[in-house]
Amino acid sequence: MTSGKLRAFLQDKRYFVIVDDIWSTDAWELVKSALPENNLNSRIVTTTRITNVATSCCSSLEGYVHNIQPLSDEHSQKLFIKIVFGDTSACPPHLEEISHGILEKCHGLPLAIITVASLLAGKSNKHQWEQVYNSMSSAFSHQGMRDILLLSYYDLPHHLKTCLLYLSMFPEDYEIEREELIWRWIAEGFVTEVRGQTVDQIAENYFNELINRSLIQPVDIRYDGRAYACRVHDMVLDLIVLLSAEENFVSIVEGQSHNGGGRKIRRLSVQSKHVGGEVMQDIMDKCSQVRSISFYGCKELGIPHLQKLHSLRVLVSNYYSPLGNEHIKFIGSMFQLKFLRISCLGITELPEEIGDLKHLQTLDIRVSGIAKLPPSIGRLQKLVRLLVGPCVKLPDEIGYLQALQELSTTSIFSIRLMEALRCLTRLKTVGIYLAARGRLISRDMARYKEALKSSLAALHGLQSLVIGNCEFMEELMDILCCTVPYLQKLVVGGDYLTRLPEQMVSLVHLTYLYLCVARFIQGDLCILGDIPALLCSALSYTWSMPLMNGLPSAASNSGALRSLRSIVLLTEVGWRCCFYRMRCQSSEGYVLVSERRK
């Protein structure tokens, strides 16, 4: 949305806006131009570290500057002890004196307290605490805060240091998706194999450990307790950018320059919209052995010299400019490539040579203009994740991808393609838009359903299934309950079921469920409760008003619901929105009833 459109939208509305971390008066003027002064008692809150920016924000809007004060000694102590020991009253007597000394050096700054506390978590030896204390300088200065962060960095095992430094590849304030990050770590070779665990599980443990040490910030905690993404605090980012440059780990292009000096570039992150041709040529001359290249928001350049980048493992291209297909025509020459993400609507097809990327593990073209995949895709025998847009046409050769574990939601309208799915026996995650009845004659629809059933039956390790546009819900649920017992996530959209199927209880590993149900009765809570692992359920349905009044007591009195944390019930009758609170046996859950008209 442009600033003009936003201003027009807010013109007759009372609004409350928070603008975080403004770095210049010019940036504030741009933001302010989109916020109308409409005399409706609207409110704007801004945060900044720069005094003249704070003054500028207030001068034209009759506001005032509130200087954030450090935490008090009492609150500093509570925060510190809670992070270290998990309880605000649990500090052992022999550590009380040294903890006060450590907190004095933190000067009430939350980031300093959290960082040091995370470093000391799990350590009860007084000598270890004294080492940390003696290594600290005052957090009141910028250098002092950096020294405290360095303590946490040097305390990391080698593999976590490498993973943390890699975050300097991403721009400031960038929301880094958890899955993309761990896939890139794997492609870079940062993840050490551990017997009994998959590399994905090990990489996710790395991710969680960095969160536990407060070196990255979790974003959007989901129903299962996992973060969808993370961010890096700007002071942490400043530190790892500095360390990455010192170790020649990552070279960053900002504006018309980069921080790599005259050395060979190992990893390149282009974070500038406009980079001159001569500058880029100079950079690429140092990239003969580059392992990773990421473009963020570039407007003018293509992806240069692909045919020369034989050591490249990771290529990420997030382009604003409409690149053409000619910019990726040599992509097949990067024979060591393991991770490829193309985010540019101007690229509409992949070259046949894509099949030459024998080591490719992840192919992500969801935000591109690519409408179909070439048959050569079937030669990618190490491809683990294929992420495409919902309308991308897949070739029948998809069945040759023996290593494939994840296929994003896409349309599978042909019988042959549906049959090809049964060959993907290692598939764990898949999404399918089903063919509508009008696309197939009656005889073919019967074969199509049979192909779906046989394919699901062959996918013994399937854990996550999304099905859209389903017009035979009753039959589908019978198929699912019989053929995919290890499902952990099930999302099915389309026609409404007449009621919640009782055989759902056979899906004993299910943690997330979304279904369309014609009516929801109190007995259905028992069905949900009998699914032992279920954490979150979302049901779209039509219902009668008397049910609304009886729902909370039915939920509270049902003997099940042991694991269930939340139920979301969506209906298309009426206008009201109600929020119910219920208590389950092992945790407190919530029922959200959202009613709206079409």
XYZ file of C-alpha atoms in Angstrom:
598
model
C 0.000 0.000 0.000
C 1.398 3.404 -0.963
C 1.563 6.282 1.527
C -1.202 8.063 -0.406
C -3.538 5.079 -0.215
C -2.792 4.607 3.480
C -3.509 8.269 4.152
C -6.822 8.056 2.294
C -7.745 4.880 4.186
C -7.058 6.495 7.586
C -8.555 9.919 6.768
C -11.935 9.327 8.452
C -10.739 6.816 11.063
C -9.401 7.022 14.578
C -6.135 5.135 14.550
C -3.351 4.006 16.862
C 0.021 3.484 15.156
C 3.364 2.303 16.565
C 6.490 2.951 14.480
C 9.511 1.146 15.906
C 13.195 2.075 15.607
C 13.289 5.199 13.411
C 16.857 6.041 12.416
C 16.557 9.421 10.649
C 14.396 12.537 10.448
C 13.882 11.870 6.723
C 12.405 8.467 7.527
C 10.037 10.075 10.029
C 8.906 12.692 7.519
C 8.055 9.907 5.072
C 6.063 8.028 7.705
C 4.305 11.183 8.892
C 3.156 12.002 5.361
C 1.028 8.843 5.380
C -0.700 9.624 8.715
C -3.467 12.264 8.449
C -4.212 14.781 11.207
C -7.970 14.253 11.242
C -8.913 15.576 14.720
C -10.257 12.172 15.788
C -7.917 11.754 18.769
C -5.623 9.370 16.925
C -2.331 8.410 18.566
C 1.170 7.763 17.187
C 3.964 6.145 19.211
C 7.510 6.099 17.835
C 10.731 4.642 19.192
C 14.251 5.776 18.358
C 17.742 5.838 19.846
C 18.549 9.263 18.373
C 17.615 12.395 20.319
C 17.076 14.730 17.361
C 14.829 12.150 15.684
C 12.727 11.931 18.861
C 12.468 15.734 18.956
C 11.476 15.826 15.282
C 8.719 13.266 15.847
C 7.170 15.403 18.572
C 7.677 18.936 17.301
C 5.001 18.941 14.614
C 2.392 16.882 16.458
C 2.453 18.456 19.928
C 3.839 15.291 21.413
C 6.456 14.699 24.088
C 9.593 12.624 24.448
C 9.596 9.859 27.031
C 13.122 8.778 27.902
C 13.132 5.053 28.675
C 14.817 4.445 32.003
C 16.946 1.407 32.891
C 15.377 -1.315 34.987
C 15.432 -0.817 38.729
C 17.725 -2.978 40.855
C 14.738 -5.047 41.945
C 13.449 -5.699 38.426
C 16.967 -6.310 37.113
C 17.458 -8.972 39.800
C 14.107 -10.622 39.033
C 14.792 -10.752 35.285
C 18.319 -12.097 35.788
C 17.409 -14.813 38.307
C 14.346 -15.932 36.339
C 16.413 -16.508 33.176
C 19.298 -18.226 34.993
C 17.279 -20.432 37.361
C 13.706 -20.319 36.051
C 12.406 -18.943 39.371
C 12.762 -15.434 40.770
C 13.553 -16.768 44.271
C 15.939 -19.561 43.342
C 19.399 -17.956 43.515
C 21.722 -20.049 45.719
C 23.270 -18.121 48.632
C 26.852 -18.661 47.417
C 26.036 -16.842 44.139
C 24.093 -13.874 45.533
C 27.076 -11.544 46.002
C 28.587 -12.213 42.567
C 25.151 -11.838 40.916
C 24.879 -8.310 42.383
C 28.295 -7.469 40.950
C 27.323 -8.735 37.518
C 24.071 -6.744 37.575
C 25.918 -3.566 38.546
C 27.882 -3.842 35.297
C 24.640 -4.319 33.322
C 23.300 -0.902 34.473
C 19.688 -2.062 34.188
C 19.893 -2.593 30.417
C 17.566 -5.507 29.519
C 19.644 -6.751 26.571
C 22.786 -6.909 28.749
C 20.940 -8.697 31.569
C 19.292 -11.217 29.242
C 22.556 -11.915 27.398
C 24.624 -12.526 30.529
C 21.843 -14.493 32.243
C 21.483 -16.745 29.185
C 25.256 -17.286 29.266
C 25.129 -18.362 32.937
C 21.990 -20.509 32.674
C 22.776 -24.033 33.819
C 26.081 -22.984 35.466
C 26.181 -23.120 39.271
C 29.955 -23.098 39.798
C 30.999 -19.826 41.475
C 34.336 -19.836 39.644
C 32.500 -19.775 36.277
C 30.454 -16.770 37.430
C 33.592 -14.969 38.586
C 35.197 -15.559 35.185
C 32.214 -13.935 33.499
C 32.269 -11.027 35.963
C 35.991 -10.411 35.454
C 35.539 -10.494 31.656
C 32.754 -7.883 31.685
C 33.167 -4.185 31.188
C 30.374 -1.728 31.859
C 27.325 -2.196 29.628
C 26.656 1.538 29.875
C 28.884 2.194 26.855
C 28.415 0.808 23.367
C 31.770 -0.975 23.617
C 30.770 -2.390 26.994
C 27.578 -3.852 25.551
C 29.568 -5.321 22.680
C 32.008 -6.906 25.154
C 29.097 -8.562 26.970
C 27.755 -9.939 23.683
C 31.248 -11.186 22.845
C 31.226 -13.217 26.066
C 28.139 -15.058 24.814
C 29.672 -15.508 21.374
C 32.938 -16.978 22.687
C 30.953 -19.324 24.945
C 29.297 -20.924 21.897
C 30.543 -24.259 20.534
C 32.185 -23.958 17.118
C 29.163 -25.121 15.110
C 26.891 -22.521 16.746
C 29.425 -19.743 16.157
C 29.346 -20.591 12.463
C 25.540 -20.679 12.368
C 25.310 -17.350 14.200
C 27.808 -15.616 11.895
C 25.768 -16.822 8.913
C 22.898 -14.595 10.064
C 24.911 -11.621 8.837
C 23.807 -12.726 5.341
C 20.363 -11.246 6.100
C 19.522 -7.512 6.106
C 18.788 -5.597 9.314
C 15.292 -6.197 10.768
C 14.749 -9.044 8.284
C 12.312 -11.739 9.408
C 14.274 -14.946 8.858
C 12.041 -17.983 8.389
C 13.147 -20.901 10.533
C 12.841 -23.503 7.803
C 14.740 -21.487 5.189
C 17.525 -20.791 7.673
C 18.059 -24.417 8.683
C 17.918 -25.556 5.039
C 20.619 -23.033 4.195
C 22.722 -24.169 7.150
C 22.435 -27.727 5.855
C 23.344 -26.690 2.301
C 26.407 -24.827 3.606
C 27.585 -27.936 5.473
C 27.298 -26.393 8.959
C 25.237 -29.254 10.426
C 27.127 -32.183 11.907
C 25.361 -35.531 11.664
C 24.288 -37.218 14.902
C 23.275 -40.850 15.014
C 19.534 -41.304 15.495
C 18.598 -37.786 14.316
C 17.901 -36.300 10.900
C 19.922 -33.294 9.766
C 16.717 -31.215 9.925
C 16.240 -32.145 13.590
C 19.861 -31.335 14.406
C 19.658 -27.967 12.610
C 16.444 -27.122 14.458
C 18.238 -27.900 17.727
C 20.890 -25.357 16.685
C 18.140 -22.808 16.035
C 16.502 -23.422 19.420
C 19.856 -23.212 21.220
C 20.509 -19.756 19.744
C 17.053 -18.696 20.969
C 17.737 -20.133 24.433
C 20.977 -18.138 24.583
C 19.025 -14.985 23.614
C 21.229 -14.398 20.558
C 18.220 -14.489 18.220
C 14.640 -13.451 18.928
C 11.764 -15.855 18.124
C 8.935 -14.541 15.939
C 5.379 -15.928 15.792
C 5.367 -18.864 18.230
C 2.991 -21.473 16.790
C 0.602 -23.919 18.474
C 3.374 -26.516 18.891
C 5.750 -24.081 20.597
C 7.987 -23.668 17.538
C 8.924 -20.244 16.228
C 7.947 -19.587 12.616
C 10.875 -17.203 12.215
C 13.481 -15.183 14.081
C 15.038 -11.736 14.096
C 18.471 -10.544 15.169
C 18.737 -7.618 17.567
C 20.560 -4.786 15.827
C 23.390 -4.770 18.398
C 23.891 -8.502 17.929
C 23.792 -8.008 14.157
C 26.397 -5.238 14.359
C 28.672 -7.610 16.234
C 28.328 -10.586 13.912
C 28.731 -8.381 10.822
C 31.998 -7.128 12.325
C 33.164 -10.659 13.195
C 32.142 -11.985 9.784
C 34.181 -9.290 8.048
C 37.215 -9.929 10.279
C 37.117 -13.658 9.518
C 36.234 -13.128 5.840
C 33.146 -15.230 6.487
C 30.553 -12.955 4.797
C 31.023 -9.929 2.511
C 28.142 -7.445 2.477
C 27.333 -5.009 -0.339
C 25.615 -1.832 0.839
C 25.280 1.148 -1.436
C 28.223 1.267 -3.829
C 30.722 -0.591 -1.667
C 31.339 -3.854 0.158
C 33.237 -4.808 3.310
C 35.310 -7.597 1.787
C 38.416 -5.554 0.999
C 40.732 -7.130 -1.554
C 40.295 -10.701 -0.357
C 38.539 -13.555 -2.124
C 34.831 -13.560 -1.301
C 33.464 -16.705 0.350
C 29.867 -15.600 0.913
C 28.218 -12.546 -0.619
C 25.096 -10.703 0.530
C 23.933 -7.878 -1.750
C 21.701 -5.621 0.356
C 21.569 -2.627 -1.980
C 18.868 -1.648 -4.462
C 21.342 -0.021 -6.833
C 24.843 -1.366 -7.414
C 26.841 0.048 -10.319
C 28.053 -2.287 -13.061
C 31.728 -1.533 -12.406
C 31.327 -2.157 -8.687
C 29.567 -5.438 -9.305
C 32.225 -6.491 -11.834
C 34.935 -5.814 -9.264
C 33.043 -7.872 -6.703
C 32.433 -10.787 -9.053
C 36.144 -10.890 -9.947
C 36.714 -11.945 -6.314
C 33.948 -14.597 -6.390
C 35.675 -17.474 -8.146
C 35.312 -19.619 -5.017
C 32.152 -18.055 -3.558
C 29.931 -20.569 -1.732
C 26.801 -18.483 -1.178
C 25.215 -15.437 -2.850
C 22.052 -13.651 -1.708
C 20.411 -10.679 -3.437
C 17.894 -8.674 -1.386
C 15.745 -6.061 -3.097
C 18.010 -5.404 -6.091
C 16.337 -3.322 -8.802
C 18.789 -3.060 -11.653
C 21.162 -6.021 -11.874
C 20.737 -9.545 -13.074
C 22.522 -12.546 -11.584
C 25.980 -12.172 -13.132
C 28.546 -14.756 -14.259
C 26.567 -17.852 -13.255
C 28.584 -20.032 -15.601
C 31.746 -19.259 -13.589
C 30.390 -19.950 -10.086
C 31.304 -23.634 -9.849
C 31.712 -23.634 -6.047
C 28.303 -22.086 -5.301
C 26.151 -23.980 -2.773
C 23.425 -21.408 -2.039
C 21.781 -18.889 -4.393
C 18.974 -16.610 -3.200
C 17.594 -13.982 -5.576
C 14.958 -11.632 -4.160
C 14.621 -9.090 -6.970
C 12.362 -6.070 -7.323
C 13.330 -5.612 -10.968
C 11.641 -7.710 -13.691
C 14.514 -10.025 -14.567
C 14.078 -12.178 -17.656
C 14.696 -15.870 -18.226
C 18.068 -15.093 -19.817
C 19.439 -14.273 -16.374
C 19.242 -17.918 -15.267
C 20.066 -19.694 -18.533
C 23.472 -20.844 -17.208
C 22.140 -22.072 -13.891
C 22.863 -25.687 -14.820
C 26.619 -24.995 -14.693
C 26.551 -24.547 -10.907
C 26.840 -28.275 -10.349
C 27.502 -28.006 -6.574
C 24.364 -25.932 -5.907
C 22.253 -27.277 -3.019
C 19.813 -24.438 -2.264
C 18.101 -22.325 -4.940
C 15.466 -19.686 -4.284
C 14.125 -17.527 -7.113
C 11.812 -14.672 -6.098
C 11.219 -12.645 -9.247
C 7.981 -12.529 -11.232
C 9.858 -11.763 -14.452
C 11.385 -15.254 -14.511
C 8.733 -17.447 -16.126
C 10.495 -20.717 -16.885
C 13.389 -22.853 -15.748
C 15.913 -24.059 -18.335
C 16.117 -27.771 -19.116
C 19.627 -27.675 -17.650
C 18.085 -27.411 -14.176
C 18.236 -31.206 -14.235
C 22.050 -31.029 -14.196
C 22.075 -29.801 -10.582
C 22.755 -33.245 -9.168
C 23.278 -32.014 -5.599
C 20.253 -29.687 -5.372
C 18.340 -30.229 -2.111
C 15.928 -27.264 -2.050
C 14.201 -25.575 -4.997
C 11.960 -22.660 -4.010
C 10.157 -20.811 -6.834
C 6.971 -19.871 -4.948
C 7.410 -16.133 -5.581
C 8.287 -16.301 -9.266
C 6.441 -16.190 -12.581
C 7.229 -19.829 -13.397
C 4.075 -21.599 -14.602
C 5.391 -25.124 -15.225
C 8.425 -27.257 -14.495
C 10.475 -28.923 -17.231
C 10.569 -32.758 -17.421
C 14.290 -32.639 -16.578
C 13.283 -31.873 -12.977
C 12.950 -35.633 -12.580
C 16.754 -35.960 -12.725
C 17.212 -34.178 -9.384
C 17.781 -37.307 -7.347
C 18.888 -35.440 -4.203
C 16.018 -32.941 -4.181
C 14.428 -32.969 -0.714
C 12.143 -29.902 -0.912
C 10.200 -28.678 -3.947
C 8.367 -25.422 -3.186
C 6.193 -24.098 -6.015
C 3.179 -21.846 -6.471
C -0.322 -23.360 -6.315
C -0.879 -23.077 -10.078
C 2.475 -24.431 -11.252
C 2.062 -27.406 -13.591
C 4.144 -30.384 -12.538
C 5.495 -32.906 -15.063
C 4.750 -36.626 -14.692
C 8.490 -37.085 -14.099
C 7.897 -35.783 -10.580
C 7.592 -39.428 -9.578
C 11.329 -39.922 -10.183
C 12.294 -37.670 -7.241
C 13.138 -40.482 -4.868
C 14.621 -38.226 -2.153
C 11.683 -35.772 -2.058
C 10.308 -35.147 1.439
C 8.330 -31.941 0.955
C 6.073 -30.809 -1.888
C 4.279 -27.513 -1.315
C 0.581 -27.139 -2.056
C -0.052 -27.337 -5.798
C -2.747 -28.459 -8.241
C -2.770 -32.131 -9.194
C -5.594 -32.514 -11.700
C -4.465 -35.458 -13.853
C -4.768 -39.136 -13.018
C -1.200 -39.785 -14.181
C 0.229 -37.135 -11.935
C -1.798 -38.382 -8.981
C -0.462 -41.876 -9.636
C 3.088 -40.507 -9.769
C 2.757 -39.404 -6.148
C 2.789 -43.014 -4.980
C 6.434 -43.275 -6.080
C 7.477 -40.525 -3.637
C 7.726 -42.932 -0.722
C 9.900 -40.603 1.419
C 7.377 -37.747 1.282
C 6.602 -36.228 4.702
C 4.813 -33.006 3.726
C 2.501 -32.474 0.755
C -0.300 -30.150 -0.313
C -2.797 -30.997 -3.063
C -5.522 -28.997 -4.780
C -7.894 -31.670 -6.082
C -9.646 -31.672 -9.441
C -13.252 -30.465 -9.491
C -15.955 -32.804 -10.790
C -16.363 -30.684 -13.906
C -12.782 -31.396 -14.973
C -13.243 -35.165 -15.161
C -15.996 -37.402 -16.477
C -17.609 -39.833 -14.052
C -15.408 -42.791 -15.009
C -12.231 -40.747 -14.758
C -13.262 -39.298 -11.388
C -13.523 -42.836 -9.997
C -9.995 -43.588 -11.272
C -8.778 -40.259 -9.876
C -10.115 -41.087 -6.402
C -8.565 -44.540 -6.579
C -5.216 -43.005 -7.580
C -5.442 -40.634 -4.613
C -6.208 -43.503 -2.245
C -3.371 -45.699 -3.530
C -0.903 -42.799 -3.432
C -1.787 -41.901 0.168
C -1.510 -45.561 1.145
C 2.026 -45.672 -0.302
C 3.189 -42.606 1.637
C 3.821 -44.418 4.899
C 5.865 -41.615 6.478
C 3.472 -38.753 5.648
C 3.301 -36.280 8.545
C 1.641 -33.165 7.103
C -1.165 -33.142 4.529
C -3.049 -30.174 3.082
C -5.927 -30.875 0.680
C -7.912 -28.136 -1.010
C -11.032 -28.008 -3.175
C -12.281 -31.395 -1.982
C -15.756 -32.300 -3.253
C -15.918 -35.791 -1.708
C -15.153 -35.096 1.928
C -16.858 -38.175 3.409
C -14.927 -40.551 1.142
C -11.700 -38.650 1.696
C -11.934 -38.913 5.484
C -12.511 -42.668 5.203
C -9.383 -42.886 3.040
C -7.261 -40.778 5.379
C -8.186 -42.569 8.581
C -7.290 -45.910 7.001
C -4.131 -45.044 5.062
C -2.094 -42.328 6.842
C -1.973 -43.197 10.557
C 1.179 -41.133 11.271
C -0.245 -37.765 10.265
C 0.677 -34.892 12.576
C -1.020 -32.072 10.653
C -4.189 -32.321 8.563
C -5.848 -29.430 6.727
C -8.787 -30.187 4.429
C -10.837 -27.509 2.667
C -13.798 -27.894 0.333
C -17.317 -29.259 0.843
C -18.662 -29.519 4.369
C -18.690 -32.862 6.170
C -22.099 -33.724 7.583
C -20.416 -34.172 10.972
C -17.045 -34.841 12.557
C -16.099 -38.480 11.744
C -15.691 -40.776 14.743
C -12.814 -42.628 13.045
C -10.693 -39.486 13.481
C -9.567 -40.966 16.811
C -7.383 -43.437 14.865
C -5.038 -40.541 13.960
C -3.205 -40.820 17.261
C -0.234 -38.644 16.215
C -2.350 -35.701 14.982
C -1.421 -32.354 16.598
C -3.211 -29.897 14.241
C -6.574 -30.315 12.513
C -8.580 -28.071 10.182
C -11.868 -29.321 8.693
C -15.143 -28.005 7.288
C -18.086 -29.510 9.194
C -21.757 -28.805 8.509
C -22.669 -28.835 12.196
C -20.717 -29.111 15.411
C -22.377 -30.810 18.363
C -21.196 -31.194 21.939
C -20.307 -34.845 21.358
C -17.712 -33.775 18.813
C -15.608 -32.397 21.660
C -15.229 -35.969 22.882
C -13.979 -37.036 19.442
C -11.413 -34.230 19.483
C -10.465 -35.079 23.048
C -9.878 -38.730 22.177
C -7.128 -37.744 19.725
C -4.347 -37.935 22.325
C -1.717 -35.669 20.688
C -4.087 -32.951 19.386
C -2.895 -29.451 20.348
C -4.926 -27.196 18.067
C -8.144 -27.676 16.132
C -9.845 -25.262 13.733
C -13.302 -26.191 12.432
C -15.352 -24.222 9.926
C -19.045 -25.028 10.229
C -22.660 -23.861 10.549
C -24.342 -24.339 13.906
C -27.480 -23.609 15.956
C -27.505 -20.893 18.610
C -28.304 -23.200 21.577
C -24.955 -24.905 21.068
C -23.147 -21.650 21.733
C -24.480 -21.503 25.282
C -23.640 -25.110 26.088
C -20.194 -25.207 24.577
C -18.054 -24.009 27.496
C -19.564 -26.422 30.015
C -19.328 -29.283 27.541
C -15.683 -28.493 27.016
C -14.974 -28.279 30.736
C -16.855 -31.459 31.564
C -15.460 -33.639 28.795
C -13.057 -36.164 30.248
C -10.615 -35.737 27.425
C -8.940 -32.675 25.930
C -5.751 -33.617 27.753
C -3.354 -32.011 25.287
C -5.639 -29.589 23.439
C -4.549 -25.967 23.829
C -7.006 -24.223 21.532
C -10.106 -24.774 19.432
C -11.071 -22.241 16.800
C -14.652 -22.511 15.587
C -15.569 -20.502 12.483
C -19.156 -20.061 11.368
C -20.862 -18.029 8.650
C -24.043 -17.196 10.550
C -24.641 -13.792 12.100
C -22.309 -10.966 12.992
C -21.241 -11.531 16.593
C -17.799 -12.566 17.780
C -17.632 -14.454 21.095
C -14.613 -15.561 23.137
C -14.942 -18.492 25.499
C -12.448 -19.629 28.099
C -12.358 -23.250 29.185
C -10.119 -25.299 31.407
C -8.840 -28.680 30.214
C -7.290 -31.421 32.316
C -3.621 -30.598 31.752
C -3.663 -27.031 30.455
C -5.886 -24.048 29.924
C -7.406 -23.895 26.460
C -9.492 -21.396 24.550
C -12.475 -21.511 22.253
C -12.738 -18.700 19.755
C -16.068 -18.426 17.941
C -15.938 -16.054 15.000
C -19.243 -15.436 13.245
C -19.516 -13.579 9.967
C -21.711 -13.354 6.904
C -20.467 -14.148 3.443
